[in-house]
């Protein structure tokens, strides 16, 4: 007989890849954005002294409306899809080493346009995007002060919902040589690069608007071009990005920038490469980009 002792073998470090399939009800995501919009409006219509305004480390404002909308969205998305992680402007940022492994994730800006909220001009939105790797595949943007909700699913078109019903939207077709093109730009970030860009066109009509409303104007055919040659982050654009794409437009990179908006590349050289904006980068700062409607003779970037 043996000694009664058994030989202990080293256990291999096995790993198993598991793929999950689950449905995300689009109507639930739309309802979530609208619920966040109602929470924002309740605060927006109250006394400004109750807004609890703070300044974040990047000197951007944060209000009670941002926080409450974020709580509404995160709770609802966890209920709809507990297996999908959430990246929100108002949540602690996860390290890229973790984020880069996400197959799907939510990308959220609970109140895009906080500066416009503080000005009480109504130009703010709720942005929710479902991302697949580095690309949005579902986007919902609620515009609380207008009673409008825009949404899109990859391959299914772009849509506008109001109290009167729902309709499909399309970007306006144009050529670069056309006279009087409508160019929309930020109400808060009009710099020399943007002015230089606008001067390239023949008697353009210029409009300044806040938040992701600028991308929505392109998607709905109310404007032709939106140059963003100033800082934005991924959560500012992802939801409206797919709405533009599904409406027949494009959101194209125009060169890297630093966090103060200074160009690190020649925007003209980068723009002609026709590279769509991508997401889930190590640095969540977007590059410069330009949003186009339906360019005559061009194929919308997908």
PDB file of C-alpha atoms in Angstrom:
ATOM      1  CA  UNK A   1       0.000   0.000   0.000  1.00  0.00           C
ATOM      2  CA  UNK A   2       1.090   3.567  -0.567  1.00  0.00           C
ATOM      3  CA  UNK A   3       1.666   6.165   2.043  1.00  0.00           C
ATOM      4  CA  UNK A   4      -1.821   7.620   1.579  1.00  0.00           C
ATOM      5  CA  UNK A   5      -0.460  10.840   0.135  1.00  0.00           C
ATOM      6  CA  UNK A   6      -1.518  11.801  -3.364  1.00  0.00           C
ATOM      7  CA  UNK A   7       0.572  13.851  -5.742  1.00  0.00           C
ATOM      8  CA  UNK A   8      -0.722  17.409  -6.100  1.00  0.00           C
ATOM      9  CA  UNK A   9      -0.737  18.449  -9.751  1.00  0.00           C
ATOM     10  CA  UNK A  10      -0.615  22.057 -10.889  1.00  0.00           C
ATOM     11  CA  UNK A  11      -4.042  23.180 -12.068  1.00  0.00           C
ATOM     12  CA  UNK A  12      -3.916  24.806 -15.518  1.00  0.00           C
ATOM     13  CA  UNK A  13      -5.149  28.384 -15.760  1.00  0.00           C
ATOM     14  CA  UNK A  14      -8.055  27.801 -18.094  1.00  0.00           C
ATOM     15  CA  UNK A  15     -10.042  30.605 -19.660  1.00  0.00           C
ATOM     16  CA  UNK A  16     -13.324  30.174 -21.479  1.00  0.00           C
ATOM     17  CA  UNK A  17     -14.753  32.594 -24.000  1.00  0.00           C
ATOM     18  CA  UNK A  18     -18.484  33.073 -23.607  1.00  0.00           C
ATOM     19  CA  UNK A  19     -20.661  34.914 -26.088  1.00  0.00           C
ATOM     20  CA  UNK A  20     -24.041  36.186 -24.957  1.00  0.00           C
ATOM     21  CA  UNK A  21     -27.010  37.089 -27.089  1.00  0.00           C
ATOM     22  CA  UNK A  22     -29.624  39.443 -25.737  1.00  0.00           C
ATOM     23  CA  UNK A  23     -32.186  41.876 -27.074  1.00  0.00           C
ATOM     24  CA  UNK A  24     -32.236  45.562 -26.208  1.00  0.00           C
ATOM     25  CA  UNK A  25     -35.767  47.002 -26.658  1.00  0.00           C
ATOM     26  CA  UNK A  26     -35.382  50.303 -28.509  1.00  0.00           C
ATOM     27  CA  UNK A  27     -38.642  51.591 -27.046  1.00  0.00           C
ATOM     28  CA  UNK A  28     -37.213  51.151 -23.548  1.00  0.00           C
ATOM     29  CA  UNK A  29     -34.174  53.243 -24.457  1.00  0.00           C
ATOM     30  CA  UNK A  30     -36.380  55.956 -25.957  1.00  0.00           C
ATOM     31  CA  UNK A  31     -38.520  55.949 -22.809  1.00  0.00           C
ATOM     32  CA  UNK A  32     -35.373  56.213 -20.687  1.00  0.00           C
ATOM     33  CA  UNK A  33     -34.128  59.292 -22.540  1.00  0.00           C
ATOM     34  CA  UNK A  34     -37.556  60.899 -22.273  1.00  0.00           C
ATOM     35  CA  UNK A  35     -37.766  60.161 -18.553  1.00  0.00           C
ATOM     36  CA  UNK A  36     -34.370  61.799 -18.053  1.00  0.00           C
ATOM     37  CA  UNK A  37     -35.587  64.760 -20.090  1.00  0.00           C
ATOM     38  CA  UNK A  38     -38.614  65.158 -17.814  1.00  0.00           C
ATOM     39  CA  UNK A  39     -36.379  65.038 -14.742  1.00  0.00           C
ATOM     40  CA  UNK A  40     -34.214  67.778 -16.250  1.00  0.00           C
ATOM     41  CA  UNK A  41     -37.218  69.943 -17.128  1.00  0.00           C
ATOM     42  CA  UNK A  42     -38.575  69.734 -13.604  1.00  0.00           C
ATOM     43  CA  UNK A  43     -35.344  71.273 -12.331  1.00  0.00           C
ATOM     44  CA  UNK A  44     -34.998  73.653 -15.296  1.00  0.00           C
ATOM     45  CA  UNK A  45     -38.406  75.133 -14.495  1.00  0.00           C
ATOM     46  CA  UNK A  46     -37.586  75.591 -10.799  1.00  0.00           C
ATOM     47  CA  UNK A  47     -35.741  78.405  -9.089  1.00  0.00           C
ATOM     48  CA  UNK A  48     -32.126  78.633 -10.267  1.00  0.00           C
ATOM     49  CA  UNK A  49     -31.022  78.809  -6.646  1.00  0.00           C
ATOM     50  CA  UNK A  50     -31.985  75.116  -6.308  1.00  0.00           C
ATOM     51  CA  UNK A  51     -29.817  73.928  -9.222  1.00  0.00           C
ATOM     52  CA  UNK A  52     -26.783  73.146  -7.035  1.00  0.00           C
ATOM     53  CA  UNK A  53     -24.242  74.320  -9.603  1.00  0.00           C
ATOM     54  CA  UNK A  54     -20.677  73.082  -9.150  1.00  0.00           C
ATOM     55  CA  UNK A  55     -17.540  73.311 -11.290  1.00  0.00           C
ATOM     56  CA  UNK A  56     -15.775  70.106 -12.298  1.00  0.00           C
ATOM     57  CA  UNK A  57     -12.006  69.709 -12.516  1.00  0.00           C
ATOM     58  CA  UNK A  58     -12.068  70.677 -16.204  1.00  0.00           C
ATOM     59  CA  UNK A  59     -13.917  73.922 -15.317  1.00  0.00           C
ATOM     60  CA  UNK A  60     -17.176  72.713 -16.891  1.00  0.00           C
ATOM     61  CA  UNK A  61     -20.394  73.131 -14.870  1.00  0.00           C
ATOM     62  CA  UNK A  62     -22.309  70.353 -13.154  1.00  0.00           C
ATOM     63  CA  UNK A  63     -25.855  70.774 -11.838  1.00  0.00           C
ATOM     64  CA  UNK A  64     -28.452  68.805  -9.919  1.00  0.00           C
ATOM     65  CA  UNK A  65     -30.124  68.191 -13.287  1.00  0.00           C
ATOM     66  CA  UNK A  66     -27.000  66.415 -14.613  1.00  0.00           C
ATOM     67  CA  UNK A  67     -26.862  64.178 -11.554  1.00  0.00           C
ATOM     68  CA  UNK A  68     -30.562  63.326 -11.417  1.00  0.00           C
ATOM     69  CA  UNK A  69     -30.774  62.619 -15.154  1.00  0.00           C
ATOM     70  CA  UNK A  70     -27.724  60.378 -14.849  1.00  0.00           C
ATOM     71  CA  UNK A  71     -29.341  58.441 -11.997  1.00  0.00           C
ATOM     72  CA  UNK A  72     -32.536  57.945 -14.030  1.00  0.00           C
ATOM     73  CA  UNK A  73     -30.609  56.708 -17.072  1.00  0.00           C
ATOM     74  CA  UNK A  74     -28.195  54.400 -15.263  1.00  0.00           C
ATOM     75  CA  UNK A  75     -30.947  52.720 -13.251  1.00  0.00           C
ATOM     76  CA  UNK A  76     -33.142  52.216 -16.320  1.00  0.00           C
ATOM     77  CA  UNK A  77     -30.316  50.860 -18.497  1.00  0.00           C
ATOM     78  CA  UNK A  78     -29.263  48.469 -15.745  1.00  0.00           C
ATOM     79  CA  UNK A  79     -32.832  47.171 -15.669  1.00  0.00           C
ATOM     80  CA  UNK A  80     -33.023  46.842 -19.468  1.00  0.00           C
ATOM     81  CA  UNK A  81     -29.570  45.345 -19.962  1.00  0.00           C
ATOM     82  CA  UNK A  82     -27.772  44.389 -16.738  1.00  0.00           C
ATOM     83  CA  UNK A  83     -25.029  42.683 -18.751  1.00  0.00           C
ATOM     84  CA  UNK A  84     -24.017  45.832 -20.678  1.00  0.00           C
ATOM     85  CA  UNK A  85     -21.635  48.281 -18.943  1.00  0.00           C
ATOM     86  CA  UNK A  86     -22.376  52.002 -18.842  1.00  0.00           C
ATOM     87  CA  UNK A  87     -19.916  54.791 -19.597  1.00  0.00           C
ATOM     88  CA  UNK A  88     -21.343  58.149 -18.613  1.00  0.00           C
ATOM     89  CA  UNK A  89     -19.851  61.606 -18.404  1.00  0.00           C
ATOM     90  CA  UNK A  90     -21.041  61.752 -14.803  1.00  0.00           C
ATOM     91  CA  UNK A  91     -19.736  58.336 -13.703  1.00  0.00           C
ATOM     92  CA  UNK A  92     -16.199  57.451 -12.697  1.00  0.00           C
ATOM     93  CA  UNK A  93     -14.239  56.695 -15.865  1.00  0.00           C
ATOM     94  CA  UNK A  94     -13.147  53.085 -16.219  1.00  0.00           C
ATOM     95  CA  UNK A  95      -9.544  52.454 -17.308  1.00  0.00           C
ATOM     96  CA  UNK A  96      -8.998  51.849 -21.003  1.00  0.00           C
ATOM     97  CA  UNK A  97      -7.492  48.446 -20.225  1.00  0.00           C
ATOM     98  CA  UNK A  98     -10.984  47.432 -19.116  1.00  0.00           C
ATOM     99  CA  UNK A  99     -13.016  49.445 -21.625  1.00  0.00           C
ATOM    100  CA  UNK A 100     -11.161  48.124 -24.658  1.00  0.00           C
ATOM    101  CA  UNK A 101     -12.482  44.631 -23.902  1.00  0.00           C
ATOM    102  CA  UNK A 102     -16.119  45.713 -24.070  1.00  0.00           C
ATOM    103  CA  UNK A 103     -18.008  44.179 -26.967  1.00  0.00           C
ATOM    104  CA  UNK A 104     -21.022  46.378 -26.263  1.00  0.00           C
ATOM    105  CA  UNK A 105     -21.481  49.288 -23.857  1.00  0.00           C
ATOM    106  CA  UNK A 106     -23.704  52.283 -23.261  1.00  0.00           C
ATOM    107  CA  UNK A 107     -22.223  55.743 -23.838  1.00  0.00           C
ATOM    108  CA  UNK A 108     -24.212  58.456 -22.088  1.00  0.00           C
ATOM    109  CA  UNK A 109     -24.296  62.205 -21.674  1.00  0.00           C
ATOM    110  CA  UNK A 110     -27.239  62.758 -19.320  1.00  0.00           C
ATOM    111  CA  UNK A 111     -27.331  66.505 -19.994  1.00  0.00           C
ATOM    112  CA  UNK A 112     -25.439  67.664 -23.067  1.00  0.00           C
ATOM    113  CA  UNK A 113     -25.305  71.444 -23.027  1.00  0.00           C
ATOM    114  CA  UNK A 114     -25.143  72.261 -19.331  1.00  0.00           C
ATOM    115  CA  UNK A 115     -23.923  75.771 -20.200  1.00  0.00           C
ATOM    116  CA  UNK A 116     -27.056  76.245 -22.321  1.00  0.00           C
ATOM    117  CA  UNK A 117     -29.161  74.894 -19.454  1.00  0.00           C
ATOM    118  CA  UNK A 118     -27.641  77.558 -17.189  1.00  0.00           C
ATOM    119  CA  UNK A 119     -28.406  80.237 -19.804  1.00  0.00           C
ATOM    120  CA  UNK A 120     -31.994  78.950 -19.882  1.00  0.00           C
ATOM    121  CA  UNK A 121     -32.060  78.986 -23.690  1.00  0.00           C
ATOM    122  CA  UNK A 122     -33.428  75.429 -24.012  1.00  0.00           C
ATOM    123  CA  UNK A 123     -30.555  74.206 -26.205  1.00  0.00           C
ATOM    124  CA  UNK A 124     -29.665  71.024 -24.320  1.00  0.00           C
ATOM    125  CA  UNK A 125     -30.225  67.330 -24.920  1.00  0.00           C
ATOM    126  CA  UNK A 126     -30.122  63.858 -23.384  1.00  0.00           C
ATOM    127  CA  UNK A 127     -27.760  61.537 -25.282  1.00  0.00           C
ATOM    128  CA  UNK A 128     -27.787  57.727 -25.043  1.00  0.00           C
ATOM    129  CA  UNK A 129     -25.842  55.500 -27.450  1.00  0.00           C
ATOM    130  CA  UNK A 130     -25.341  51.755 -27.601  1.00  0.00           C
ATOM    131  CA  UNK A 131     -21.838  51.084 -28.861  1.00  0.00           C
ATOM    132  CA  UNK A 132     -20.413  48.045 -30.607  1.00  0.00           C
ATOM    133  CA  UNK A 133     -16.655  48.215 -30.129  1.00  0.00           C
ATOM    134  CA  UNK A 134     -15.781  51.660 -31.518  1.00  0.00           C
ATOM    135  CA  UNK A 135     -19.002  52.439 -33.394  1.00  0.00           C
ATOM    136  CA  UNK A 136     -22.513  53.507 -32.348  1.00  0.00           C
ATOM    137  CA  UNK A 137     -25.247  51.067 -33.388  1.00  0.00           C
ATOM    138  CA  UNK A 138     -28.201  52.701 -31.611  1.00  0.00           C
ATOM    139  CA  UNK A 139     -28.653  56.322 -30.675  1.00  0.00           C
ATOM    140  CA  UNK A 140     -31.394  58.244 -28.865  1.00  0.00           C
ATOM    141  CA  UNK A 141     -31.309  62.009 -28.347  1.00  0.00           C
ATOM    142  CA  UNK A 142     -34.121  63.666 -26.422  1.00  0.00           C
ATOM    143  CA  UNK A 143     -34.664  67.434 -26.689  1.00  0.00           C
ATOM    144  CA  UNK A 144     -36.710  68.207 -23.564  1.00  0.00           C
ATOM    145  CA  UNK A 145     -37.611  71.824 -24.328  1.00  0.00           C
ATOM    146  CA  UNK A 146     -38.837  70.966 -27.832  1.00  0.00           C
ATOM    147  CA  UNK A 147     -40.754  67.786 -27.022  1.00  0.00           C
ATOM    148  CA  UNK A 148     -38.736  65.941 -29.662  1.00  0.00           C
ATOM    149  CA  UNK A 149     -36.895  62.624 -29.542  1.00  0.00           C
ATOM    150  CA  UNK A 150     -34.532  61.568 -32.333  1.00  0.00           C
ATOM    151  CA  UNK A 151     -33.397  57.970 -32.666  1.00  0.00           C
ATOM    152  CA  UNK A 152     -31.656  55.607 -35.049  1.00  0.00           C
ATOM    153  CA  UNK A 153     -30.619  51.969 -35.274  1.00  0.00           C
ATOM    154  CA  UNK A 154     -27.838  50.868 -37.591  1.00  0.00           C
ATOM    155  CA  UNK A 155     -29.313  49.850 -40.926  1.00  0.00           C
ATOM    156  CA  UNK A 156     -32.857  50.942 -39.951  1.00  0.00           C
ATOM    157  CA  UNK A 157     -32.818  54.668 -40.714  1.00  0.00           C
ATOM    158  CA  UNK A 158     -33.152  57.800 -38.581  1.00  0.00           C
ATOM    159  CA  UNK A 159     -36.414  58.890 -36.965  1.00  0.00           C
ATOM    160  CA  UNK A 160     -38.018  61.840 -35.208  1.00  0.00           C
ATOM    161  CA  UNK A 161     -40.760  61.320 -32.632  1.00  0.00           C
ATOM    162  CA  UNK A 162     -43.075  64.039 -31.329  1.00  0.00           C
ATOM    163  CA  UNK A 163     -46.512  64.115 -29.713  1.00  0.00           C
ATOM    164  CA  UNK A 164     -47.968  64.103 -33.245  1.00  0.00           C
ATOM    165  CA  UNK A 165     -46.316  60.817 -34.186  1.00  0.00           C
ATOM    166  CA  UNK A 166     -43.133  59.590 -35.801  1.00  0.00           C
ATOM    167  CA  UNK A 167     -41.457  60.259 -39.138  1.00  0.00           C
ATOM    168  CA  UNK A 168     -38.279  59.250 -40.902  1.00  0.00           C
ATOM    169  CA  UNK A 169     -35.719  62.023 -41.388  1.00  0.00           C
ATOM    170  CA  UNK A 170     -33.141  62.559 -44.114  1.00  0.00           C
ATOM    171  CA  UNK A 171     -30.127  64.830 -44.395  1.00  0.00           C
ATOM    172  CA  UNK A 172     -30.297  67.522 -47.086  1.00  0.00           C
ATOM    173  CA  UNK A 173     -28.382  66.915 -50.303  1.00  0.00           C
ATOM    174  CA  UNK A 174     -25.876  69.563 -51.379  1.00  0.00           C
ATOM    175  CA  UNK A 175     -22.724  70.261 -53.358  1.00  0.00           C
ATOM    176  CA  UNK A 176     -19.751  72.182 -52.028  1.00  0.00           C
ATOM    177  CA  UNK A 177     -20.079  74.753 -54.799  1.00  0.00           C
ATOM    178  CA  UNK A 178     -23.701  75.554 -53.893  1.00  0.00           C
ATOM    179  CA  UNK A 179     -24.430  79.105 -52.819  1.00  0.00           C
ATOM    180  CA  UNK A 180     -25.973  79.835 -49.431  1.00  0.00           C
ATOM    181  CA  UNK A 181     -25.220  76.558 -47.680  1.00  0.00           C
ATOM    182  CA  UNK A 182     -26.322  76.572 -44.052  1.00  0.00           C
ATOM    183  CA  UNK A 183     -23.368  76.051 -41.721  1.00  0.00           C
ATOM    184  CA  UNK A 184     -24.123  75.442 -38.054  1.00  0.00           C
ATOM    185  CA  UNK A 185     -21.528  75.803 -35.300  1.00  0.00           C
ATOM    186  CA  UNK A 186     -21.201  75.880 -31.545  1.00  0.00           C
ATOM    187  CA  UNK A 187     -22.657  78.771 -29.608  1.00  0.00           C
ATOM    188  CA  UNK A 188     -19.731  78.538 -27.185  1.00  0.00           C
ATOM    189  CA  UNK A 189     -16.696  77.612 -29.329  1.00  0.00           C
ATOM    190  CA  UNK A 190     -16.335  79.854 -32.376  1.00  0.00           C
ATOM    191  CA  UNK A 191     -12.565  79.985 -33.016  1.00  0.00           C
ATOM    192  CA  UNK A 192     -10.319  81.065 -35.879  1.00  0.00           C
ATOM    193  CA  UNK A 193     -10.186  77.528 -37.335  1.00  0.00           C
ATOM    194  CA  UNK A 194     -13.975  77.458 -37.571  1.00  0.00           C
ATOM    195  CA  UNK A 195     -14.105  80.922 -39.135  1.00  0.00           C
ATOM    196  CA  UNK A 196     -11.455  79.832 -41.651  1.00  0.00           C
ATOM    197  CA  UNK A 197     -13.543  76.772 -42.531  1.00  0.00           C
ATOM    198  CA  UNK A 198     -16.730  78.780 -43.042  1.00  0.00           C
ATOM    199  CA  UNK A 199     -14.959  81.165 -45.412  1.00  0.00           C
ATOM    200  CA  UNK A 200     -14.356  78.283 -47.837  1.00  0.00           C
ATOM    201  CA  UNK A 201     -17.991  78.380 -48.957  1.00  0.00           C
ATOM    202  CA  UNK A 202     -19.983  80.633 -51.259  1.00  0.00           C
ATOM    203  CA  UNK A 203     -22.081  83.073 -49.209  1.00  0.00           C
ATOM    204  CA  UNK A 204     -22.910  80.559 -46.455  1.00  0.00           C
ATOM    205  CA  UNK A 205     -25.688  81.129 -43.962  1.00  0.00           C
ATOM    206  CA  UNK A 206     -24.248  80.800 -40.473  1.00  0.00           C
ATOM    207  CA  UNK A 207     -26.188  79.630 -37.406  1.00  0.00           C
ATOM    208  CA  UNK A 208     -24.938  79.127 -33.832  1.00  0.00           C
ATOM    209  CA  UNK A 209     -26.614  76.474 -31.682  1.00  0.00           C
ATOM    210  CA  UNK A 210     -25.668  74.596 -28.506  1.00  0.00           C
ATOM    211  CA  UNK A 211     -25.252  70.884 -27.635  1.00  0.00           C
ATOM    212  CA  UNK A 212     -25.847  67.945 -30.008  1.00  0.00           C
ATOM    213  CA  UNK A 213     -28.675  69.927 -31.622  1.00  0.00           C
ATOM    214  CA  UNK A 214     -26.134  70.833 -34.307  1.00  0.00           C
ATOM    215  CA  UNK A 215     -25.767  67.226 -35.443  1.00  0.00           C
ATOM    216  CA  UNK A 216     -29.544  66.797 -35.327  1.00  0.00           C
ATOM    217  CA  UNK A 217     -29.969  69.809 -37.607  1.00  0.00           C
ATOM    218  CA  UNK A 218     -27.757  68.050 -40.150  1.00  0.00           C
ATOM    219  CA  UNK A 219     -29.694  64.787 -39.792  1.00  0.00           C
ATOM    220  CA  UNK A 220     -33.044  66.525 -40.202  1.00  0.00           C
ATOM    221  CA  UNK A 221     -31.944  68.515 -43.248  1.00  0.00           C
ATOM    222  CA  UNK A 222     -32.095  71.888 -41.487  1.00  0.00           C
ATOM    223  CA  UNK A 223     -28.386  72.546 -42.073  1.00  0.00           C
ATOM    224  CA  UNK A 224     -25.755  71.196 -44.443  1.00  0.00           C
ATOM    225  CA  UNK A 225     -22.425  71.340 -42.593  1.00  0.00           C
ATOM    226  CA  UNK A 226     -21.242  71.437 -38.987  1.00  0.00           C
ATOM    227  CA  UNK A 227     -17.506  71.965 -38.387  1.00  0.00           C
ATOM    228  CA  UNK A 228     -16.383  71.133 -34.864  1.00  0.00           C
ATOM    229  CA  UNK A 229     -12.817  72.362 -34.631  1.00  0.00           C
ATOM    230  CA  UNK A 230     -12.847  72.576 -30.837  1.00  0.00           C
ATOM    231  CA  UNK A 231     -12.963  70.074 -27.943  1.00  0.00           C
ATOM    232  CA  UNK A 232     -15.761  67.555 -27.430  1.00  0.00           C
ATOM    233  CA  UNK A 233     -15.817  64.141 -25.774  1.00  0.00           C
ATOM    234  CA  UNK A 234     -17.133  60.836 -27.048  1.00  0.00           C
ATOM    235  CA  UNK A 235     -20.371  61.007 -25.028  1.00  0.00           C
ATOM    236  CA  UNK A 236     -21.159  64.395 -26.606  1.00  0.00           C
ATOM    237  CA  UNK A 237     -21.454  62.951 -30.110  1.00  0.00           C
ATOM    238  CA  UNK A 238     -22.019  59.174 -30.197  1.00  0.00           C
ATOM    239  CA  UNK A 239     -25.837  59.120 -30.023  1.00  0.00           C
ATOM    240  CA  UNK A 240     -26.316  61.865 -32.607  1.00  0.00           C
ATOM    241  CA  UNK A 241     -23.498  60.433 -34.752  1.00  0.00           C
ATOM    242  CA  UNK A 242     -25.477  57.333 -35.743  1.00  0.00           C
ATOM    243  CA  UNK A 243     -28.584  59.461 -36.310  1.00  0.00           C
ATOM    244  CA  UNK A 244     -26.604  61.527 -38.833  1.00  0.00           C
ATOM    245  CA  UNK A 245     -25.175  58.412 -40.494  1.00  0.00           C
ATOM    246  CA  UNK A 246     -28.587  56.761 -40.790  1.00  0.00           C
ATOM    247  CA  UNK A 247     -30.027  59.987 -42.241  1.00  0.00           C
ATOM    248  CA  UNK A 248     -27.464  59.830 -45.052  1.00  0.00           C
ATOM    249  CA  UNK A 249     -24.786  62.115 -43.642  1.00  0.00           C
ATOM    250  CA  UNK A 250     -21.263  61.602 -42.351  1.00  0.00           C
ATOM    251  CA  UNK A 251     -19.218  62.509 -39.275  1.00  0.00           C
ATOM    252  CA  UNK A 252     -15.582  62.678 -40.398  1.00  0.00           C
ATOM    253  CA  UNK A 253     -12.346  63.165 -38.490  1.00  0.00           C
ATOM    254  CA  UNK A 254     -10.414  66.378 -39.137  1.00  0.00           C
ATOM    255  CA  UNK A 255      -7.230  65.864 -37.123  1.00  0.00           C
ATOM    256  CA  UNK A 256      -6.180  65.415 -33.515  1.00  0.00           C
ATOM    257  CA  UNK A 257      -6.279  68.215 -30.966  1.00  0.00           C
ATOM    258  CA  UNK A 258      -5.042  68.775 -27.436  1.00  0.00           C
ATOM    259  CA  UNK A 259      -7.423  69.226 -24.510  1.00  0.00           C
ATOM    260  CA  UNK A 260      -7.397  72.991 -25.014  1.00  0.00           C
ATOM    261  CA  UNK A 261      -8.533  72.670 -28.625  1.00  0.00           C
ATOM    262  CA  UNK A 262      -5.199  73.434 -30.255  1.00  0.00           C
ATOM    263  CA  UNK A 263      -4.691  71.471 -33.498  1.00  0.00           C
ATOM    264  CA  UNK A 264      -2.045  68.746 -33.525  1.00  0.00           C
ATOM    265  CA  UNK A 265      -2.582  67.950 -37.210  1.00  0.00           C
ATOM    266  CA  UNK A 266      -3.569  69.940 -40.289  1.00  0.00           C
ATOM    267  CA  UNK A 267      -7.360  69.644 -40.346  1.00  0.00           C
ATOM    268  CA  UNK A 268      -7.544  70.100 -44.120  1.00  0.00           C
ATOM    269  CA  UNK A 269      -5.185  67.187 -44.782  1.00  0.00           C
ATOM    270  CA  UNK A 270      -6.985  64.923 -42.315  1.00  0.00           C
ATOM    271  CA  UNK A 271     -10.536  65.734 -43.440  1.00  0.00           C
ATOM    272  CA  UNK A 272      -9.968  64.660 -47.042  1.00  0.00           C
ATOM    273  CA  UNK A 273      -9.039  61.172 -45.831  1.00  0.00           C
ATOM    274  CA  UNK A 274     -12.775  60.554 -45.192  1.00  0.00           C
ATOM    275  CA  UNK A 275     -12.254  58.678 -41.908  1.00  0.00           C
ATOM    276  CA  UNK A 276     -15.346  58.441 -39.667  1.00  0.00           C
ATOM    277  CA  UNK A 277     -15.084  59.395 -36.004  1.00  0.00           C
ATOM    278  CA  UNK A 278     -14.394  56.337 -33.820  1.00  0.00           C
ATOM    279  CA  UNK A 279     -14.997  55.718 -30.134  1.00  0.00           C
ATOM    280  CA  UNK A 280     -13.678  53.921 -27.044  1.00  0.00           C
ATOM    281  CA  UNK A 281     -10.211  55.384 -27.467  1.00  0.00           C
ATOM    282  CA  UNK A 282      -7.754  55.581 -24.586  1.00  0.00           C
ATOM    283  CA  UNK A 283      -8.381  59.340 -24.556  1.00  0.00           C
ATOM    284  CA  UNK A 284     -12.118  60.059 -24.747  1.00  0.00           C
ATOM    285  CA  UNK A 285     -11.426  63.483 -26.305  1.00  0.00           C
ATOM    286  CA  UNK A 286     -12.764  63.550 -29.863  1.00  0.00           C
ATOM    287  CA  UNK A 287     -10.577  64.782 -32.697  1.00  0.00           C
ATOM    288  CA  UNK A 288     -11.635  67.779 -34.714  1.00  0.00           C
ATOM    289  CA  UNK A 289     -14.492  66.618 -36.935  1.00  0.00           C
ATOM    290  CA  UNK A 290     -16.879  67.868 -39.591  1.00  0.00           C
ATOM    291  CA  UNK A 291     -20.478  66.715 -39.972  1.00  0.00           C
ATOM    292  CA  UNK A 292     -21.862  66.722 -43.500  1.00  0.00           C
ATOM    293  CA  UNK A 293     -25.361  66.175 -44.808  1.00  0.00           C
ATOM    294  CA  UNK A 294     -25.860  64.160 -47.965  1.00  0.00           C
ATOM    295  CA  UNK A 295     -22.982  65.251 -50.173  1.00  0.00           C
ATOM    296  CA  UNK A 296     -23.828  65.092 -53.846  1.00  0.00           C
ATOM    297  CA  UNK A 297     -21.938  62.202 -55.396  1.00  0.00           C
ATOM    298  CA  UNK A 298     -20.615  60.895 -52.073  1.00  0.00           C
ATOM    299  CA  UNK A 299     -21.472  57.764 -50.124  1.00  0.00           C
ATOM    300  CA  UNK A 300     -22.316  58.223 -46.442  1.00  0.00           C
ATOM    301  CA  UNK A 301     -19.627  56.782 -44.174  1.00  0.00           C
ATOM    302  CA  UNK A 302     -20.806  53.783 -42.168  1.00  0.00           C
TER     303      UNK A 302
END
